[in-house]
mmCIF file of C-alpha atoms in Angstrom:
data_model
loop_
_atom_site.group_PDB
_atom_site.id
_atom_site.type_symbol
_atom_site.label_atom_id
_atom_site.label_comp_id
_atom_site.label_asym_id
_atom_site.label_seq_id
_atom_site.Cartn_x
_atom_site.Cartn_y
_atom_site.Cartn_z
ATOM 1 C CA UNK A 62 0.154 0.372 -0.415
ATOM 2 C CA UNK A 63 1.663 3.446 -1.103
ATOM 3 C CA UNK A 64 1.595 5.739 1.619
ATOM 4 C CA UNK A 65 1.453 9.975 1.221
ATOM 5 C CA UNK A 66 4.099 12.220 0.118
ATOM 6 C CA UNK A 67 2.909 15.224 1.605
ATOM 7 C CA UNK A 68 5.190 16.626 3.517
ATOM 8 C CA UNK A 69 7.607 15.219 2.321
ATOM 9 C CA UNK A 70 10.597 16.461 0.396
ATOM 10 C CA UNK A 71 12.775 15.894 -2.889
ATOM 11 C CA UNK A 72 16.434 16.688 -4.058
ATOM 12 C CA UNK A 73 15.679 16.391 -8.611
ATOM 13 C CA UNK A 74 18.996 16.724 -10.304
ATOM 14 C CA UNK A 75 18.564 17.550 -14.521
ATOM 15 C CA UNK A 76 14.428 18.785 -13.166
ATOM 16 C CA UNK A 77 15.126 21.440 -15.291
ATOM 17 C CA UNK A 78 13.841 19.052 -18.539
ATOM 18 C CA UNK A 79 12.857 15.814 -19.645
ATOM 19 C CA UNK A 80 11.766 12.853 -16.851
ATOM 20 C CA UNK A 81 13.326 14.116 -14.233
ATOM 21 C CA UNK A 82 10.484 17.997 -14.635
ATOM 22 C CA UNK A 83 8.151 14.844 -15.721
ATOM 23 C CA UNK A 84 9.368 13.112 -11.761
ATOM 24 C CA UNK A 85 9.386 16.577 -10.224
ATOM 25 C CA UNK A 86 6.217 17.312 -11.497
ATOM 26 C CA UNK A 87 4.540 14.585 -10.338
ATOM 27 C CA UNK A 88 6.455 14.807 -7.000
ATOM 28 C CA UNK A 89 4.717 18.497 -6.221
ATOM 29 C CA UNK A 90 1.142 16.953 -7.703
ATOM 30 C CA UNK A 91 2.098 14.958 -4.477
ATOM 31 C CA UNK A 92 2.355 17.521 -1.779
ATOM 32 C CA UNK A 93 6.574 17.205 -2.030
ATOM 33 C CA UNK A 94 8.512 19.697 -2.030
ATOM 34 C CA UNK A 95 10.823 19.992 -4.766
ATOM 35 C CA UNK A 96 14.951 21.518 -5.164
ATOM 36 C CA UNK A 97 15.261 21.652 -8.831
ATOM 37 C CA UNK A 98 18.866 21.674 -9.444
ATOM 38 C CA UNK A 99 19.898 21.699 -13.405
ATOM 39 C CA UNK A 100 21.902 24.594 -14.987
ATOM 40 C CA UNK A 101 19.121 26.190 -16.346
ATOM 41 C CA UNK A 102 15.481 25.769 -16.551
ATOM 42 C CA UNK A 103 13.061 24.760 -19.287
ATOM 43 C CA UNK A 104 10.589 27.962 -20.172
ATOM 44 C CA UNK A 105 8.252 24.764 -18.638
ATOM 45 C CA UNK A 106 9.807 23.637 -16.057
ATOM 46 C CA UNK A 107 10.532 27.618 -15.128
ATOM 47 C CA UNK A 108 6.874 27.699 -15.358
ATOM 48 C CA UNK A 109 6.138 25.247 -13.071
ATOM 49 C CA UNK A 110 8.625 26.392 -10.005
ATOM 50 C CA UNK A 111 7.260 29.163 -10.414
ATOM 51 C CA UNK A 112 3.605 28.506 -9.526
ATOM 52 C CA UNK A 113 5.146 26.518 -6.830
ATOM 53 C CA UNK A 114 7.579 29.184 -5.045
ATOM 54 C CA UNK A 115 5.230 29.908 -2.596
ATOM 55 C CA UNK A 116 4.042 28.393 0.297
ATOM 56 C CA UNK A 117 0.129 30.089 0.467
ATOM 57 C CA UNK A 118 0.133 29.477 -2.313
ATOM 58 C CA UNK A 119 1.020 25.990 -3.510
ATOM 59 C CA UNK A 120 0.249 23.305 -0.657
ATOM 60 C CA UNK A 121 3.776 22.223 -1.935
ATOM 61 C CA UNK A 122 7.204 24.305 -2.330
ATOM 62 C CA UNK A 123 9.406 24.370 -5.359
ATOM 63 C CA UNK A 124 13.637 25.986 -5.187
ATOM 64 C CA UNK A 125 15.611 26.043 -7.894
ATOM 65 C CA UNK A 126 19.327 25.555 -7.244
ATOM 66 C CA UNK A 127 21.371 25.824 -9.759
ATOM 67 C CA UNK A 128 23.837 22.897 -10.570
ATOM 68 C CA UNK A 129 26.426 21.656 -12.352
ATOM 69 C CA UNK A 130 26.500 18.012 -11.978
ATOM 70 C CA UNK A 131 30.302 17.280 -12.740
ATOM 71 C CA UNK A 132 30.958 19.742 -9.722
ATOM 72 C CA UNK A 133 31.318 17.661 -5.858
ATOM 73 C CA UNK A 134 31.300 21.356 -3.968
ATOM 74 C CA UNK A 135 27.598 22.392 -6.390
ATOM 75 C CA UNK A 136 26.411 19.061 -4.889
ATOM 76 C CA UNK A 137 26.746 19.321 -1.763
ATOM 77 C CA UNK A 138 25.219 22.764 -2.277
ATOM 78 C CA UNK A 139 21.952 20.989 -3.496
ATOM 79 C CA UNK A 140 21.264 19.383 0.661
ATOM 80 C CA UNK A 141 21.979 23.241 2.517
ATOM 81 C CA UNK A 142 20.336 24.218 0.558
ATOM 82 C CA UNK A 143 17.038 21.452 0.786
ATOM 83 C CA UNK A 144 18.023 21.619 4.873
ATOM 84 C CA UNK A 145 17.288 25.480 4.393
ATOM 85 C CA UNK A 146 14.417 25.182 2.365
ATOM 86 C CA UNK A 147 12.463 22.091 3.344
ATOM 87 C CA UNK A 148 14.541 20.662 6.902
ATOM 88 C CA UNK A 149 15.588 18.790 5.553
ATOM 89 C CA UNK A 150 15.586 15.789 2.324
ATOM 90 C CA UNK A 151 13.501 12.371 2.661
ATOM 91 C CA UNK A 152 14.389 11.523 -2.188
ATOM 92 C CA UNK A 153 16.941 11.582 -3.632
ATOM 93 C CA UNK A 154 17.010 10.928 -7.011
ATOM 94 C CA UNK A 155 19.911 12.192 -9.429
ATOM 95 C CA UNK A 156 18.788 12.292 -12.795
ATOM 96 C CA UNK A 157 20.438 14.714 -14.579
ATOM 97 C CA UNK A 158 22.317 12.739 -17.155
ATOM 98 C CA UNK A 159 23.809 13.296 -21.428
ATOM 99 C CA UNK A 160 23.661 10.377 -23.987
ATOM 100 C CA UNK A 161 26.845 10.661 -25.748
ATOM 101 C CA UNK A 162 27.474 14.768 -27.320
ATOM 102 C CA UNK A 163 30.240 15.201 -29.916
ATOM 103 C CA UNK A 164 32.072 17.084 -26.704
ATOM 104 C CA UNK A 165 32.162 13.953 -25.261
ATOM 105 C CA UNK A 166 32.006 11.469 -26.767
ATOM 106 C CA UNK A 167 35.168 7.691 -27.014
ATOM 107 C CA UNK A 168 34.467 8.439 -30.870
ATOM 108 C CA UNK A 169 35.184 12.306 -30.848
ATOM 109 C CA UNK A 170 38.301 12.136 -28.444
ATOM 110 C CA UNK A 171 39.955 15.041 -25.965
ATOM 111 C CA UNK A 172 41.756 17.017 -28.544
ATOM 112 C CA UNK A 173 40.096 16.666 -31.436
ATOM 113 C CA UNK A 174 38.102 18.910 -33.019
ATOM 114 C CA UNK A 175 34.425 18.366 -31.276
ATOM 115 C CA UNK A 176 35.759 17.341 -28.060
ATOM 116 C CA UNK A 177 35.780 19.521 -25.076
ATOM 117 C CA UNK A 178 37.314 16.888 -22.881
ATOM 118 C CA UNK A 179 40.949 17.805 -22.033
ATOM 119 C CA UNK A 180 43.692 15.550 -22.436
ATOM 120 C CA UNK A 181 45.060 17.129 -19.494
ATOM 121 C CA UNK A 182 41.732 15.968 -17.424
ATOM 122 C CA UNK A 183 41.740 12.905 -17.069
ATOM 123 C CA UNK A 184 38.136 12.905 -17.475
ATOM 124 C CA UNK A 185 35.322 12.679 -19.462
ATOM 125 C CA UNK A 186 32.636 14.458 -18.892
ATOM 126 C CA UNK A 187 30.183 11.694 -19.741
ATOM 127 C CA UNK A 188 30.556 9.563 -17.342
ATOM 128 C CA UNK A 189 31.478 12.374 -14.182
ATOM 129 C CA UNK A 190 28.190 13.620 -15.452
ATOM 130 C CA UNK A 191 26.061 10.302 -16.295
ATOM 131 C CA UNK A 192 28.129 8.061 -13.029
ATOM 132 C CA UNK A 193 30.096 9.858 -10.944
ATOM 133 C CA UNK A 194 27.226 12.756 -9.576
ATOM 134 C CA UNK A 195 25.055 9.097 -8.701
ATOM 135 C CA UNK A 196 27.326 7.633 -5.931
ATOM 136 C CA UNK A 197 29.172 10.744 -5.279
ATOM 137 C CA UNK A 198 24.876 12.145 -5.112
ATOM 138 C CA UNK A 199 23.937 8.909 -2.523
ATOM 139 C CA UNK A 200 26.933 8.871 -0.664
ATOM 140 C CA UNK A 201 26.195 12.770 -0.202
ATOM 141 C CA UNK A 202 22.191 11.113 0.469
ATOM 142 C CA UNK A 203 23.383 8.590 3.065
ATOM 143 C CA UNK A 204 25.140 10.649 5.008
ATOM 144 C CA UNK A 205 21.795 12.924 5.029
ATOM 145 C CA UNK A 206 20.090 10.372 5.848
ATOM 146 C CA UNK A 207 21.841 8.334 8.685
ATOM 147 C CA UNK A 208 21.966 12.058 10.232
ATOM 148 C CA UNK A 209 18.650 12.873 10.806
ATOM 149 C CA UNK A 210 17.123 12.909 14.202
ATOM 150 C CA UNK A 211 14.189 10.439 13.208
ATOM 151 C CA UNK A 212 13.931 7.860 11.179
ATOM 152 C CA UNK A 213 11.019 7.676 8.501
ATOM 153 C CA UNK A 214 8.949 5.383 10.281
ATOM 154 C CA UNK A 215 6.969 2.358 8.808
ATOM 155 C CA UNK A 216 3.616 3.781 7.699
ATOM 156 C CA UNK A 217 5.657 6.611 6.152
ATOM 157 C CA UNK A 218 8.070 4.468 4.219
ATOM 158 C CA UNK A 219 11.559 3.873 3.770
ATOM 159 C CA UNK A 220 14.338 7.231 2.513
ATOM 160 C CA UNK A 221 14.693 6.737 -0.910
ATOM 161 C CA UNK A 222 16.932 7.522 -3.897
ATOM 162 C CA UNK A 223 16.270 6.914 -7.363
ATOM 163 C CA UNK A 224 18.300 6.881 -10.413
ATOM 164 C CA UNK A 225 17.688 7.212 -13.845
ATOM 165 C CA UNK A 226 19.290 4.068 -15.542
ATOM 166 C CA UNK A 227 18.934 3.555 -19.077
ATOM 167 C CA UNK A 228 17.929 -0.041 -21.947
ATOM 168 C CA UNK A 229 21.702 0.602 -22.938
ATOM 169 C CA UNK A 230 22.405 -0.747 -19.561
ATOM 170 C CA UNK A 231 21.167 -4.580 -20.787
ATOM 171 C CA UNK A 232 22.280 -3.318 -24.920
ATOM 172 C CA UNK A 233 25.975 -2.442 -26.007
ATOM 173 C CA UNK A 234 25.268 -0.523 -29.543
ATOM 174 C CA UNK A 235 29.133 0.861 -30.595
ATOM 175 C CA UNK A 236 27.117 4.511 -31.403
ATOM 176 C CA UNK A 237 27.268 5.667 -27.326
ATOM 177 C CA UNK A 238 30.314 3.389 -25.405
ATOM 178 C CA UNK A 239 30.313 5.941 -22.849
ATOM 179 C CA UNK A 240 27.490 6.251 -22.034
ATOM 180 C CA UNK A 241 26.815 2.574 -22.610
ATOM 181 C CA UNK A 242 29.710 1.843 -19.737
ATOM 182 C CA UNK A 243 28.239 5.461 -16.910
ATOM 183 C CA UNK A 244 25.216 2.052 -17.221
ATOM 184 C CA UNK A 245 26.334 -0.107 -17.026
ATOM 185 C CA UNK A 246 27.831 0.986 -14.186
ATOM 186 C CA UNK A 247 24.987 1.958 -12.159
ATOM 187 C CA UNK A 248 23.020 0.208 -13.061
ATOM 188 C CA UNK A 249 25.415 -2.550 -10.651
ATOM 189 C CA UNK A 250 25.925 0.014 -8.456
ATOM 190 C CA UNK A 251 22.649 0.306 -7.819
ATOM 191 C CA UNK A 252 22.570 -3.379 -7.159
ATOM 192 C CA UNK A 253 25.484 -3.201 -4.407
ATOM 193 C CA UNK A 254 23.121 -0.957 -2.308
ATOM 194 C CA UNK A 255 20.063 -3.422 -1.519
ATOM 195 C CA UNK A 256 21.403 -4.125 1.171
ATOM 196 C CA UNK A 257 20.520 -0.744 2.819
ATOM 197 C CA UNK A 258 16.898 -1.433 2.943
ATOM 198 C CA UNK A 259 16.490 -2.472 6.025
ATOM 199 C CA UNK A 260 14.952 -2.132 9.121
ATOM 200 C CA UNK A 261 17.844 0.090 10.848
ATOM 201 C CA UNK A 262 19.108 2.002 7.599
ATOM 202 C CA UNK A 263 15.856 2.217 5.936
ATOM 203 C CA UNK A 264 17.197 4.422 3.159
ATOM 204 C CA UNK A 265 15.792 2.573 -0.478
ATOM 205 C CA UNK A 266 17.991 2.505 -3.516
ATOM 206 C CA UNK A 267 16.385 1.781 -7.251
ATOM 207 C CA UNK A 268 16.051 2.896 -10.698
ATOM 208 C CA UNK A 269 14.557 2.806 -13.173
ATOM 209 C CA UNK A 270 15.919 2.306 -17.204
ATOM 210 C CA UNK A 271 13.932 3.867 -19.788
ATOM 211 C CA UNK A 272 13.646 3.519 -23.394
ATOM 212 C CA UNK A 273 13.152 6.239 -25.776
ATOM 213 C CA UNK A 274 11.958 8.764 -24.449
ATOM 214 C CA UNK A 275 10.006 11.206 -26.327
ATOM 215 C CA UNK A 276 12.616 14.274 -24.407
ATOM 216 C CA UNK A 277 14.410 17.804 -25.180
ATOM 217 C CA UNK A 278 17.519 15.434 -25.454
ATOM 218 C CA UNK A 279 16.083 13.317 -28.387
ATOM 219 C CA UNK A 280 14.223 16.246 -29.725
ATOM 220 C CA UNK A 281 15.758 19.135 -30.566
ATOM 221 C CA UNK A 282 18.710 17.086 -31.606
ATOM 222 C CA UNK A 283 19.027 16.028 -35.337
ATOM 223 C CA UNK A 284 21.938 13.544 -35.062
ATOM 224 C CA UNK A 285 19.602 11.774 -32.407
ATOM 225 C CA UNK A 286 16.570 12.557 -34.238
ATOM 226 C CA UNK A 287 17.763 9.979 -37.294
ATOM 227 C CA UNK A 288 17.430 7.123 -35.344
ATOM 228 C CA UNK A 289 14.446 7.394 -33.836
ATOM 229 C CA UNK A 290 12.529 8.818 -36.587
ATOM 230 C CA UNK A 291 10.132 5.854 -38.588
ATOM 231 C CA UNK A 292 9.813 4.518 -34.484
ATOM 232 C CA UNK A 293 8.409 7.939 -32.999
ATOM 233 C CA UNK A 294 4.565 6.452 -32.257
ATOM 234 C CA UNK A 295 6.727 3.921 -29.997
ATOM 235 C CA UNK A 296 8.285 6.905 -28.379
ATOM 236 C CA UNK A 297 8.164 6.526 -24.138
ATOM 237 C CA UNK A 298 6.160 9.353 -22.244
ATOM 238 C CA UNK A 299 8.757 11.322 -19.918
ATOM 239 C CA UNK A 300 5.372 10.938 -17.125
ATOM 240 C CA UNK A 301 4.814 7.271 -17.883
ATOM 241 C CA UNK A 302 8.708 7.508 -16.705
ATOM 242 C CA UNK A 303 8.143 9.541 -13.736
ATOM 243 C CA UNK A 304 4.547 7.313 -12.989
ATOM 244 C CA UNK A 305 7.523 4.365 -12.324
ATOM 245 C CA UNK A 306 9.394 6.680 -10.133
ATOM 246 C CA UNK A 307 6.664 7.243 -8.640
ATOM 247 C CA UNK A 308 5.565 3.691 -7.598
ATOM 248 C CA UNK A 309 9.281 2.936 -6.546
ATOM 249 C CA UNK A 310 8.962 5.948 -3.865
ATOM 250 C CA UNK A 311 5.914 6.286 -2.494
ATOM 251 C CA UNK A 312 6.399 2.931 -0.047
ATOM 252 C CA UNK A 313 4.774 0.462 -2.480
ATOM 253 C CA UNK A 314 4.424 -2.619 -1.231
ATOM 254 C CA UNK A 315 4.263 -4.572 -4.910
ATOM 255 C CA UNK A 316 4.916 -3.123 -8.361
ATOM 256 C CA UNK A 317 3.220 -4.691 -11.960
ATOM 257 C CA UNK A 318 4.970 -5.356 -13.824
ATOM 258 C CA UNK A 319 5.195 -8.145 -17.337
ATOM 259 C CA UNK A 320 5.554 -12.240 -17.278
ATOM 260 C CA UNK A 321 8.842 -13.507 -18.444
ATOM 261 C CA UNK A 322 8.826 -16.494 -20.803
ATOM 262 C CA UNK A 323 10.025 -19.257 -18.935
ATOM 263 C CA UNK A 324 7.623 -17.519 -16.601
ATOM 264 C CA UNK A 325 5.350 -18.382 -19.178
ATOM 265 C CA UNK A 326 4.023 -14.991 -19.847
ATOM 266 C CA UNK A 327 5.510 -14.360 -23.061
ATOM 267 C CA UNK A 328 6.796 -10.764 -22.507
ATOM 268 C CA UNK A 329 3.959 -8.381 -23.423
ATOM 269 C CA UNK A 330 0.317 -9.297 -21.977
ATOM 270 C CA UNK A 331 0.941 -11.291 -18.718
ATOM 271 C CA UNK A 332 1.841 -10.024 -15.679
ATOM 272 C CA UNK A 333 2.504 -10.506 -12.409
ATOM 273 C CA UNK A 334 4.040 -8.504 -8.578
ATOM 274 C CA UNK A 335 7.590 -7.730 -7.960
ATOM 275 C CA UNK A 336 8.117 -6.127 -4.374
ATOM 276 C CA UNK A 337 9.141 -3.351 -4.298
ATOM 277 C CA UNK A 338 12.453 -3.119 -3.023
ATOM 278 C CA UNK A 339 16.976 -1.797 -2.633
ATOM 279 C CA UNK A 340 18.137 -3.113 -6.245
ATOM 280 C CA UNK A 341 14.563 -3.439 -7.412
ATOM 281 C CA UNK A 342 15.601 -1.646 -12.274
ATOM 282 C CA UNK A 343 12.008 -1.398 -13.863
ATOM 283 C CA UNK A 344 12.672 -1.185 -17.484
ATOM 284 C CA UNK A 345 10.090 1.921 -19.027
ATOM 285 C CA UNK A 346 8.497 1.284 -22.633
ATOM 286 C CA UNK A 347 6.613 1.488 -23.961
ATOM 287 C CA UNK A 348 3.152 1.111 -22.125
ATOM 288 C CA UNK A 349 5.271 -1.860 -20.642
ATOM 289 C CA UNK A 350 6.949 -2.528 -16.964
ATOM 290 C CA UNK A 351 9.736 -5.223 -16.756
ATOM 291 C CA UNK A 352 11.861 -6.435 -14.183
ATOM 292 C CA UNK A 353 15.304 -6.358 -14.534
ATOM 293 C CA UNK A 354 16.891 -9.379 -13.901
ATOM 294 C CA UNK A 355 20.563 -9.975 -12.239
ATOM 295 C CA UNK A 356 20.740 -13.206 -13.581
ATOM 296 C CA UNK A 357 20.255 -14.744 -16.841
ATOM 297 C CA UNK A 358 17.183 -11.717 -18.453
ATOM 298 C CA UNK A 359 15.530 -11.747 -21.518
ATOM 299 C CA UNK A 360 16.477 -7.790 -22.883
ATOM 300 C CA UNK A 361 14.672 -5.730 -24.346
ATOM 301 C CA UNK A 362 12.537 -6.342 -25.838
ATOM 302 C CA UNK A 363 9.225 -4.509 -26.349
ATOM 303 C CA UNK A 364 8.344 -1.242 -27.986
ATOM 304 C CA UNK A 365 10.383 2.285 -27.909
ATOM 305 C CA UNK A 366 13.207 0.134 -26.334
ATOM 306 C CA UNK A 367 16.080 0.645 -29.371
ATOM 307 C CA UNK A 368 17.672 2.699 -31.248
ATOM 308 C CA UNK A 369 18.372 2.395 -35.140
ATOM 309 C CA UNK A 370 22.175 2.458 -34.745
ATOM 310 C CA UNK A 371 22.662 0.212 -38.072
ATOM 311 C CA UNK A 372 23.775 3.707 -39.807
ATOM 312 C CA UNK A 373 25.851 5.984 -37.838
ATOM 313 C CA UNK A 374 27.476 1.802 -37.075
ATOM 314 C CA UNK A 375 28.453 1.880 -40.394
ATOM 315 C CA UNK A 376 29.523 5.157 -40.608
ATOM 316 C CA UNK A 377 32.192 4.607 -37.461
ATOM 317 C CA UNK A 378 33.447 1.901 -38.929
ATOM 318 C CA UNK A 379 33.806 3.327 -42.428
ATOM 319 C CA UNK A 380 36.026 6.751 -40.311
ATOM 320 C CA UNK A 381 38.263 3.806 -38.165
ATOM 321 C CA UNK A 382 38.986 2.456 -41.696
ATOM 322 C CA UNK A 383 39.981 6.184 -43.317
ATOM 323 C CA UNK A 384 41.006 7.330 -39.703
ATOM 324 C CA UNK A 385 38.720 10.098 -39.904
ATOM 325 C CA UNK A 386 37.801 9.218 -35.947
ATOM 326 C CA UNK A 387 38.383 12.408 -33.670
ATOM 327 C CA UNK A 388 40.254 13.734 -36.761
ATOM 328 C CA UNK A 389 42.569 11.341 -37.113
ATOM 329 C CA UNK A 390 43.365 11.397 -32.878
ATOM 330 C CA UNK A 391 43.112 7.524 -32.236
ATOM 331 C CA UNK A 392 44.773 6.240 -36.130
ATOM 332 C CA UNK A 393 47.760 8.865 -34.379
ATOM 333 C CA UNK A 394 47.456 6.493 -31.464
ATOM 334 C CA UNK A 395 47.064 3.311 -33.002
ATOM 335 C CA UNK A 396 50.637 4.385 -35.223
ATOM 336 C CA UNK A 397 52.593 5.662 -32.126
ATOM 337 C CA UNK A 398 55.041 2.322 -31.943
ATOM 338 C CA UNK A 399 55.431 0.602 -28.314
ATOM 339 C CA UNK A 400 58.303 -0.334 -26.738
ATOM 340 C CA UNK A 401 57.445 -4.449 -26.416
ATOM 341 C CA UNK A 402 57.953 -5.184 -22.348
#
């Protein structure tokens, strides 16, 4: 049975748009205060924050904190601000992410024309945003939860940390190696923290693994849009993902998911109930929610699960053959003579 989110407070990174904005909206609709942590707010997000800026005009408040999630001091500041504004935090969603843009892409190495990753910084922005920031935010969230004077009662549900993984954690397209690596790592990270969901700590760490989502990350990027243009009717809405996220943080005991083939289902129509607990990862595709198993998982099968990467894969292979990847940076490295050890 779900518990009320009224009076609780949340931090959502990347809430300026997309899935995280939809999740922030859902929380506000359930009277849960939300700190929007992002570099900036799209107009629709700014409207939400403005509407919920005052407790006298709304049962829940929204506060915007400009945040570069690559910077750890700014992640710490999110918690300081939330404590100041709301008195504490009950739900944390480190949802900000990017889909391997040219400025931080495996196929555009540091020093190449399109990359903004410095060869002297020893880091990739893609990994800092998609993997390091969720890990560091989770550390901060756990420390905050354990410092709270009162743990949540059994009737109010546990503290929640919900991550945004991806079906890319189960797939391996050539297009986005850094993105895929970060999502594989994030799903593994969520599973390692499953045991925090116990009567003493009462910290539940879960994740959703969406398919192709109809968000500005895709709509506003022609290079990405061409990968899914033929299947736009199968896109998953941000609101569909947000609803599933809501069921993972509101104290719901069980959620309904599709049955696997091994369980006698066809992966489409048959359903079953699964317990909501730490380490749970739910794949969200078009009108379909599926539990991602740790072992022997069947993998994504539903509509809206995949993008058509064949054309881009062929382009990458062609660039590799011609030595054009990253303005020949990769080819240059390949030609360096390495002494035998």
